[in-house]
Short mmCIF file of C-alpha atoms in Angstrom, two decimals:
data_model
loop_
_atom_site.label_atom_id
_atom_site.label_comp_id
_atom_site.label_asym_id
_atom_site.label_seq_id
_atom_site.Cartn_x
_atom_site.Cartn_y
_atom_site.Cartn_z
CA UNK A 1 0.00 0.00 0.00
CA UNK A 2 1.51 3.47 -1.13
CA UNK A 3 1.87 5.83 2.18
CA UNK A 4 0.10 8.69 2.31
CA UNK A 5 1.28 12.12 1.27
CA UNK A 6 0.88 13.29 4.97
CA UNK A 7 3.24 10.06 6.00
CA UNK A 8 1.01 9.14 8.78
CA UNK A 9 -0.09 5.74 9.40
CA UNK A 10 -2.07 3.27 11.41
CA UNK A 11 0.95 1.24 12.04
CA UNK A 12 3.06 4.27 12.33
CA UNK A 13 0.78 5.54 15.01
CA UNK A 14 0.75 1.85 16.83
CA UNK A 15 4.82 2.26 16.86
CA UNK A 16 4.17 5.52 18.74
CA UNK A 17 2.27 3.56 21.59
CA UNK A 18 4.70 1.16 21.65
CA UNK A 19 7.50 3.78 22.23
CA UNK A 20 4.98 5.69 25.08
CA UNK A 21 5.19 2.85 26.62
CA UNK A 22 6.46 3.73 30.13
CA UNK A 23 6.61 6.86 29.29
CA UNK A 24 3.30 8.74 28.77
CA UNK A 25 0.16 7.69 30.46
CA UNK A 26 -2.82 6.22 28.60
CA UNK A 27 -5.30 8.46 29.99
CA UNK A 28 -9.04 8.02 31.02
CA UNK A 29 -11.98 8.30 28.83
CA UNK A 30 -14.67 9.30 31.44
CA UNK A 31 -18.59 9.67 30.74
CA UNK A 32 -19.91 13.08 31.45
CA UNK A 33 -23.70 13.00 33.56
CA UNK A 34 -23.55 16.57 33.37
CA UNK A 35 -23.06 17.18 29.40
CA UNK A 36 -24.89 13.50 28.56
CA UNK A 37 -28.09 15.29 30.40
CA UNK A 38 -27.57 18.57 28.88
CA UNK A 39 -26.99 17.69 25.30
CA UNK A 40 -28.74 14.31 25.11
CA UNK A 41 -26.20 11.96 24.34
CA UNK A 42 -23.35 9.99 25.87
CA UNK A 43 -20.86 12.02 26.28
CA UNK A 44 -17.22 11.06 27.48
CA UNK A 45 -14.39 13.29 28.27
CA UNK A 46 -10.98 12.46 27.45
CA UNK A 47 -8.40 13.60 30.02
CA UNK A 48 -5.18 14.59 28.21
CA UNK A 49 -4.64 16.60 31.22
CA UNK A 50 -3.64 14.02 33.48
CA UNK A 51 -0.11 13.88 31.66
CA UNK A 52 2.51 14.23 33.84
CA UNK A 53 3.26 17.72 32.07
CA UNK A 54 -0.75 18.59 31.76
CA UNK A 55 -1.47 18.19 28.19
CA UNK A 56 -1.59 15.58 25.14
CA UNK A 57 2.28 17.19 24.06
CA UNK A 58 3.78 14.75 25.53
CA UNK A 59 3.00 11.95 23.46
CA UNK A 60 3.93 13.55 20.33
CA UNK A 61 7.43 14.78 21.83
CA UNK A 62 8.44 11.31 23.37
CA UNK A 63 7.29 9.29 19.96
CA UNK A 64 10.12 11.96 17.90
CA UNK A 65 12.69 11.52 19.75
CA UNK A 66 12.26 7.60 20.93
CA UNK A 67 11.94 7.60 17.10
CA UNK A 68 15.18 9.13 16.25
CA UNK A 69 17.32 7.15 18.88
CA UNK A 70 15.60 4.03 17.53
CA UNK A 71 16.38 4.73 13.89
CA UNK A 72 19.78 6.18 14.25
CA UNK A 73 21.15 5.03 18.01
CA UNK A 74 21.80 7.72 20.97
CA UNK A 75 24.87 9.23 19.67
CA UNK A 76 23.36 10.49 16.79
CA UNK A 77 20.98 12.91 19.56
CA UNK A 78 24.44 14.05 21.55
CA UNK A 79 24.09 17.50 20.68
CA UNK A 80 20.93 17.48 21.95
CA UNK A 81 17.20 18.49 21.16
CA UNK A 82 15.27 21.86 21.04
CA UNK A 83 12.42 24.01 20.25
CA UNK A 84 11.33 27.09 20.89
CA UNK A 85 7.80 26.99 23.38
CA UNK A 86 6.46 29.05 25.69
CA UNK A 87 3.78 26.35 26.53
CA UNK A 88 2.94 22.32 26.48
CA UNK A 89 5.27 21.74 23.92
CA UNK A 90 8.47 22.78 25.34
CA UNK A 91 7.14 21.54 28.61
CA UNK A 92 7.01 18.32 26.93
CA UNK A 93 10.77 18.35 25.11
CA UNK A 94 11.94 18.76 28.22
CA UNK A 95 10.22 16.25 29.98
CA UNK A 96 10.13 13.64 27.20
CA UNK A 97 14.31 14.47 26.80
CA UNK A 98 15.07 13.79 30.36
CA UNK A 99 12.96 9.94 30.54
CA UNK A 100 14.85 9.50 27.47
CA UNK A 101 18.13 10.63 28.67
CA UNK A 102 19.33 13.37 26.09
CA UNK A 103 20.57 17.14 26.25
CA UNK A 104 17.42 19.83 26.08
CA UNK A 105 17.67 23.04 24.96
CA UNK A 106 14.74 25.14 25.16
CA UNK A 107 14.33 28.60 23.42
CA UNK A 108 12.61 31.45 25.40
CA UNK A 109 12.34 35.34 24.92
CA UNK A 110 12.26 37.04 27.36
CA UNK A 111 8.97 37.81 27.42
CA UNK A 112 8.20 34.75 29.24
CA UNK A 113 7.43 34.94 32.72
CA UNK A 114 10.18 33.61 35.34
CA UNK A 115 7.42 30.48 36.25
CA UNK A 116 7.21 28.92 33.15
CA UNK A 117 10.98 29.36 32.65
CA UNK A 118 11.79 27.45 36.10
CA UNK A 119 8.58 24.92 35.31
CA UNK A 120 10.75 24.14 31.90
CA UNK A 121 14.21 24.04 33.57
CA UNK A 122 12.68 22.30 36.81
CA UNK A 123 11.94 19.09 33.98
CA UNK A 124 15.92 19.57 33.34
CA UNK A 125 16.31 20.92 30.11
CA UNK A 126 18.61 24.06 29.45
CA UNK A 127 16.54 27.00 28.43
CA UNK A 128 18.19 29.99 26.52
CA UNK A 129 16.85 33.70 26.87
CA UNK A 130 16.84 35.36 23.31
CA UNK A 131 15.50 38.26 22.07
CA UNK A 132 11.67 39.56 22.97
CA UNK A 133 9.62 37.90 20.47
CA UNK A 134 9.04 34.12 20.19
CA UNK A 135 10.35 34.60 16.31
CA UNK A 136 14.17 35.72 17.57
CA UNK A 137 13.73 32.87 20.31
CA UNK A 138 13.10 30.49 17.07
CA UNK A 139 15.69 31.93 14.78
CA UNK A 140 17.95 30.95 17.86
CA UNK A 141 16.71 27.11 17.21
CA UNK A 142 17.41 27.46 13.62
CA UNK A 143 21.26 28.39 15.15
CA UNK A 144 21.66 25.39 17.35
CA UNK A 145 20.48 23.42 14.65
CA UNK A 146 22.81 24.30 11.93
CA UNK A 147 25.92 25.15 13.95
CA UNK A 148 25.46 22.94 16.94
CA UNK A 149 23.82 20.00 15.40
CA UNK A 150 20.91 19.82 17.36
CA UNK A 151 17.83 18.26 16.33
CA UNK A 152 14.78 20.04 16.22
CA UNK A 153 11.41 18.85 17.72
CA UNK A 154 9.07 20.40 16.15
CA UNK A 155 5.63 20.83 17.64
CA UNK A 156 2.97 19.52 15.31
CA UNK A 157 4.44 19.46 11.25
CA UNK A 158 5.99 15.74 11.38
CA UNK A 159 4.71 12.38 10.74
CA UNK A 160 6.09 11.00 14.21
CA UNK A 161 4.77 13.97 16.51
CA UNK A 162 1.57 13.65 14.35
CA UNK A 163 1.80 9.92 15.30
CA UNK A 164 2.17 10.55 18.53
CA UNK A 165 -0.78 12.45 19.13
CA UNK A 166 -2.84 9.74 17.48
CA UNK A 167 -2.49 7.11 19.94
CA UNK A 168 -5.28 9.22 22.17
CA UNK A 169 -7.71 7.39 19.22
CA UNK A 170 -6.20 4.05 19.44
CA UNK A 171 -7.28 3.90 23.47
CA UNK A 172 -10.67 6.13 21.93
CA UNK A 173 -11.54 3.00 19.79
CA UNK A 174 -10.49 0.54 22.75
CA UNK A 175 -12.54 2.20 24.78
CA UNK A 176 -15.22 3.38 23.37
CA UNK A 177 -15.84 1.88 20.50
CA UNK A 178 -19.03 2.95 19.27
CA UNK A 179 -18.11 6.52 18.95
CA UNK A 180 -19.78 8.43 16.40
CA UNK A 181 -17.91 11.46 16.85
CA UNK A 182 -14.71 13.19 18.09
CA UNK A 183 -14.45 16.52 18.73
CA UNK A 184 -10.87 18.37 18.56
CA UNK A 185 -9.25 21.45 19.07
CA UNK A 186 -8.33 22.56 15.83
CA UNK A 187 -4.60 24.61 15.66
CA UNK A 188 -1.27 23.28 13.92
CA UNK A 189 -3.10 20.08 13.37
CA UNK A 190 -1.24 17.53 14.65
CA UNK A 191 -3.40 16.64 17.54
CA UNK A 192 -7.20 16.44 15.13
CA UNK A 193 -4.77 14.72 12.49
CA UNK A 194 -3.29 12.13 14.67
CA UNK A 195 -6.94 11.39 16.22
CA UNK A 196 -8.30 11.11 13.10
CA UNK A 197 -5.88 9.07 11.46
CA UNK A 198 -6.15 6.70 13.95
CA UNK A 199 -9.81 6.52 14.34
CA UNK A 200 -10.96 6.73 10.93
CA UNK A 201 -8.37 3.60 10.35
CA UNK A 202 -10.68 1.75 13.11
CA UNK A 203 -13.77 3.00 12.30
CA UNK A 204 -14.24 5.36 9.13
CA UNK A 205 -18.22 5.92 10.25
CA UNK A 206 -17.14 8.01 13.06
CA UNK A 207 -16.89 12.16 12.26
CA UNK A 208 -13.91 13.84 13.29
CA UNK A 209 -15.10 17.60 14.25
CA UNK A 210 -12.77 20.13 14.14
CA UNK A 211 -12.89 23.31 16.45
CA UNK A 212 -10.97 26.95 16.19
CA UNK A 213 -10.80 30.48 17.23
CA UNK A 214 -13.02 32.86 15.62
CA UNK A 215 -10.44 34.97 14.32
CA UNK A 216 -6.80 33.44 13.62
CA UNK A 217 -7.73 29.43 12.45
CA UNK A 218 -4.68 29.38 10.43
CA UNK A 219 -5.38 25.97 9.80
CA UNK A 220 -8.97 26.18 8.43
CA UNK A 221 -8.35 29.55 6.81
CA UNK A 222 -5.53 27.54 4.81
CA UNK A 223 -8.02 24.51 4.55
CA UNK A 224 -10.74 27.33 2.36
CA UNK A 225 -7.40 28.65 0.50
CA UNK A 226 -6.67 24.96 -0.19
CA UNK A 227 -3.06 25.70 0.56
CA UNK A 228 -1.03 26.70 3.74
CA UNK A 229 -1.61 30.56 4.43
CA UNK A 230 -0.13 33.23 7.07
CA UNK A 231 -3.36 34.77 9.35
CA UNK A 232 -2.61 37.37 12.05
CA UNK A 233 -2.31 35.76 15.21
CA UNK A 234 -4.89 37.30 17.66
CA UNK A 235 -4.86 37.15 21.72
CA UNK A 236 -7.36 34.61 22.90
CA UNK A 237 -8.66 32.64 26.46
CA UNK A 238 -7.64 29.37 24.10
CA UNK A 239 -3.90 30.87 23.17
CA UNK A 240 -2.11 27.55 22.62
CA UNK A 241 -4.91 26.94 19.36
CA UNK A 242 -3.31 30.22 17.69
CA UNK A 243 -0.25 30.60 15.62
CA UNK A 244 0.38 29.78 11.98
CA UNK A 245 0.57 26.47 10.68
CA UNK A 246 3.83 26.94 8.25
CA UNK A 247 4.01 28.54 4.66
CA UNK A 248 5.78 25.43 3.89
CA UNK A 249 3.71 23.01 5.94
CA UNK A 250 4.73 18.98 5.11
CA UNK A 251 2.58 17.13 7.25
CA UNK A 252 -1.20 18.22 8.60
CA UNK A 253 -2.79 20.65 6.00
CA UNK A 254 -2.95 17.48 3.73
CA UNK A 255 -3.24 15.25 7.13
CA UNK A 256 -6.49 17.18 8.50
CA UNK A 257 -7.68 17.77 4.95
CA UNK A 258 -8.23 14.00 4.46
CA UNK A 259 -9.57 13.39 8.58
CA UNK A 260 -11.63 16.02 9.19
CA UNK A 261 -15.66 16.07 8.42
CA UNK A 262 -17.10 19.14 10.05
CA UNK A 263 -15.30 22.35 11.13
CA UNK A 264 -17.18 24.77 13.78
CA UNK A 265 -15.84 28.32 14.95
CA UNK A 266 -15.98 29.90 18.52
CA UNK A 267 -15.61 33.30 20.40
CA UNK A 268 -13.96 34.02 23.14
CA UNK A 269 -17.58 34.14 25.42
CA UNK A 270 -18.27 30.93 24.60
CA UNK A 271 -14.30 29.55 25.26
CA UNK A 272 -14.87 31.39 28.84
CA UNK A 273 -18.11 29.75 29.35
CA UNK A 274 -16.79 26.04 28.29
CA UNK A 275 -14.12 26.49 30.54
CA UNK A 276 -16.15 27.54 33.57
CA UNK A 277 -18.75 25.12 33.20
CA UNK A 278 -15.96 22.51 33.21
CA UNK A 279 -14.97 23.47 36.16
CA UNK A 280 -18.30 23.87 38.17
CA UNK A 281 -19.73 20.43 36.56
CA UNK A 282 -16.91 18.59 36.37
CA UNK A 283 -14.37 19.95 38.78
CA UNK A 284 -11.61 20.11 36.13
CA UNK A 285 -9.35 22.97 35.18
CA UNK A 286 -8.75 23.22 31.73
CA UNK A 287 -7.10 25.96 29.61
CA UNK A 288 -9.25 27.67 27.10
CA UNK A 289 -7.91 25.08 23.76
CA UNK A 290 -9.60 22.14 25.95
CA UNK A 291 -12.57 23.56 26.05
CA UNK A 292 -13.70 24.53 22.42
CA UNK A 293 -15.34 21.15 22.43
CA UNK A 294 -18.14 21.92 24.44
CA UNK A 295 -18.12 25.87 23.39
CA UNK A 296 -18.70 24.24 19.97
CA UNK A 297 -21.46 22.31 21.39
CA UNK A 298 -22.97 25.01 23.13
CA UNK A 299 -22.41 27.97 20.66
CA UNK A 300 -23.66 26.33 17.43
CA UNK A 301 -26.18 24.31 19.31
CA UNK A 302 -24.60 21.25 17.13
CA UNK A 303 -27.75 18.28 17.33
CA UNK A 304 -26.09 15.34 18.83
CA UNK A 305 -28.76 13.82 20.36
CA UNK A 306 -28.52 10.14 20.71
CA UNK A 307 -24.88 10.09 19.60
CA UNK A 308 -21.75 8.66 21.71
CA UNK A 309 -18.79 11.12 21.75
CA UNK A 310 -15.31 12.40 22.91
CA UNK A 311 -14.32 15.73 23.71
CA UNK A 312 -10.44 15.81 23.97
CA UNK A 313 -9.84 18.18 27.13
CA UNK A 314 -6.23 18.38 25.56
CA UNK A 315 -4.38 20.06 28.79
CA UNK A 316 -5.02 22.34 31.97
CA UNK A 317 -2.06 24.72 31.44
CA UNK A 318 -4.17 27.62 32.53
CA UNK A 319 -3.34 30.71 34.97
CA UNK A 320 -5.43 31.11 38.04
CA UNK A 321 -5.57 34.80 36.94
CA UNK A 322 -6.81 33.48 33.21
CA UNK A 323 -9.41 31.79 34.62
CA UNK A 324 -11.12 34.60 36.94
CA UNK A 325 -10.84 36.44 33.23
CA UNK A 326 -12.85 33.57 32.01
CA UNK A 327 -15.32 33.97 34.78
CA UNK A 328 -15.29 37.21 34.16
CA UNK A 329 -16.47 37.44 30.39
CA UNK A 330 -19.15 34.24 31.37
CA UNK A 331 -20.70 36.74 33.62
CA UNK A 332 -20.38 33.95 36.37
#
């Protein structure tokens, strides 16, 4: 069978679990009273927030670079890895580097507040201070990649971090199987691309329902373009689901082009209302890119009555001070 353009794969994507093994936790689907009552249907939650570094990041992260030491031994990773995140991603480098026993090197501006720098070096990776804009702090990875020889991890455009992400669907279809719908956050792509890969493999009836900012879906503003396109980045409760997806994008434009069935847009009130109700109902803290699920639900009044489905509550990196703002715009 000829591989996909995207180069991801069921058994590519049952490799990744075997590599997470140990490593990342397979994390529970749980059934919702609360949102099953509301919305008539079953609904589960999947809780991608009890990773040991809060968020679903870590499986894509460990899969790369378990990936690269299996293809090409340990040595070839002595320089070291790095990225450049502010967030769950270079949380995740640096935890998935240190289980796996190679060099981090994290790229920060200094923008970044002095907590998430010690949360990141607390995991033991390096992190490097450059410039005041996440682009210098890149354009520093680019450096340690060419004249260092480091190895970048990048955090969605690649087959194996895609793969990663797409063993939440295997344990989806293990556990539930019946599902007749996923719903995603929708940003670089890598985590709706992995899920979907995976489940439509297993079980092609079941719609994969992407979910993105009302203003700045890179992805799904390059999905109506039908090619990869640069949108302004705006500030949003659900930050982590903005950012471009790559002029020169390899791996999920074609990846959630060929998954995804349904695509829904939400504003920030909803976001804030998602991520209190969560909360209050469910006594989980979430950051606003877990949520869109249920502000999708909620905004667009989607009809899934009598359906079974997973919303991916895809990490709780969220600031106490973020969610009082949250409250705030809910009117609660």
């Amino acid at each position: 069978m000829t591989e996909p353009a995207h180069g991801v794969t069921l058994e590519g994507i049952y490799r990744a679990r075997h590599r997470l093994a140990g490593q990342a936790v397979r994390t529970p689907l749980v059934r919702s009273a609360a949102l099953s009552a509301r919305f008539e249907a079953d609904i589960r939650l999947k809780l991608e927030t009890c990773q040991p570094t809060g968020a679903f990041k870590l499986r894509g992260a460990t899969n790369m670079i378990a990936a690269l030491i299996e293809r090409h031994g340990r040595d070839a990773l002595a320089a070291g890895v790095t990225t450049a995140s502010t967030g769950n991603h270079g949380r995740a480098v640096a935890y998935a580097a240190a289980r796996l026993g190679v060099p981090a090197v994290i790229c920060l501006s200094s923008l970044v507040p002095a907590n998430k720098v010690a949360a990141i070096e607390a995991l033991g990776a390096e992190v490097k201070r450059v410039g005041e804009s996440q682009d210098e702090a890149f354009a520093e990875v680019e450096r340690l990649v060419r004249d260092q020889g480091m190895t970048l991890i990048p955090p969605f455009d690649d087959p194996l971090i895609a793969a990663g992400q797409g063993t939440i669907g295997l344990e989806l279809m293990e556990d539930a199987p019946d599902l007749d719908r996923v719903i995603v956050g929708l940003s670089g792509g890598g985590l709706l691309g992995g899920i979907g890969a995976a489940v439509k493999a297993i079980r092609p009836a079941c719609r994969i329902t992407g979910v993105s900012l009302s203003q700045g879906a890179a992805m799904w503003e390059s999905l109506q373009a039908g090619r990869p396109v640069a949108v302004a980045e705006v500030e949003s409760l659900a930050d982590s689901l903005g950012g471009g997806i790559g002029l020169a994008n390899r791996c999920t434009f074609e990846l959630v082009r060929a998954v995804m069935d349904d695509h829904y847009q939400v504003s920030q009130t909803a976001i804030a209302r998602a991520m209190v109700d969560i909360l209050d109902h469910e006594k989980l803290l979430v950051e606003g890119a877990a949520a869109v699920g249920l502000a999708a639900l909620a905004e667009h009044g989607i009809d899934v009555r009598g359906e079974t489905l997973a919303l991916i509550l895809s990490g709780n990196g969220v600031a106490l001070e973020t969610l009082d703002r949250a409250r705030t715009i809910a009117g609660r």
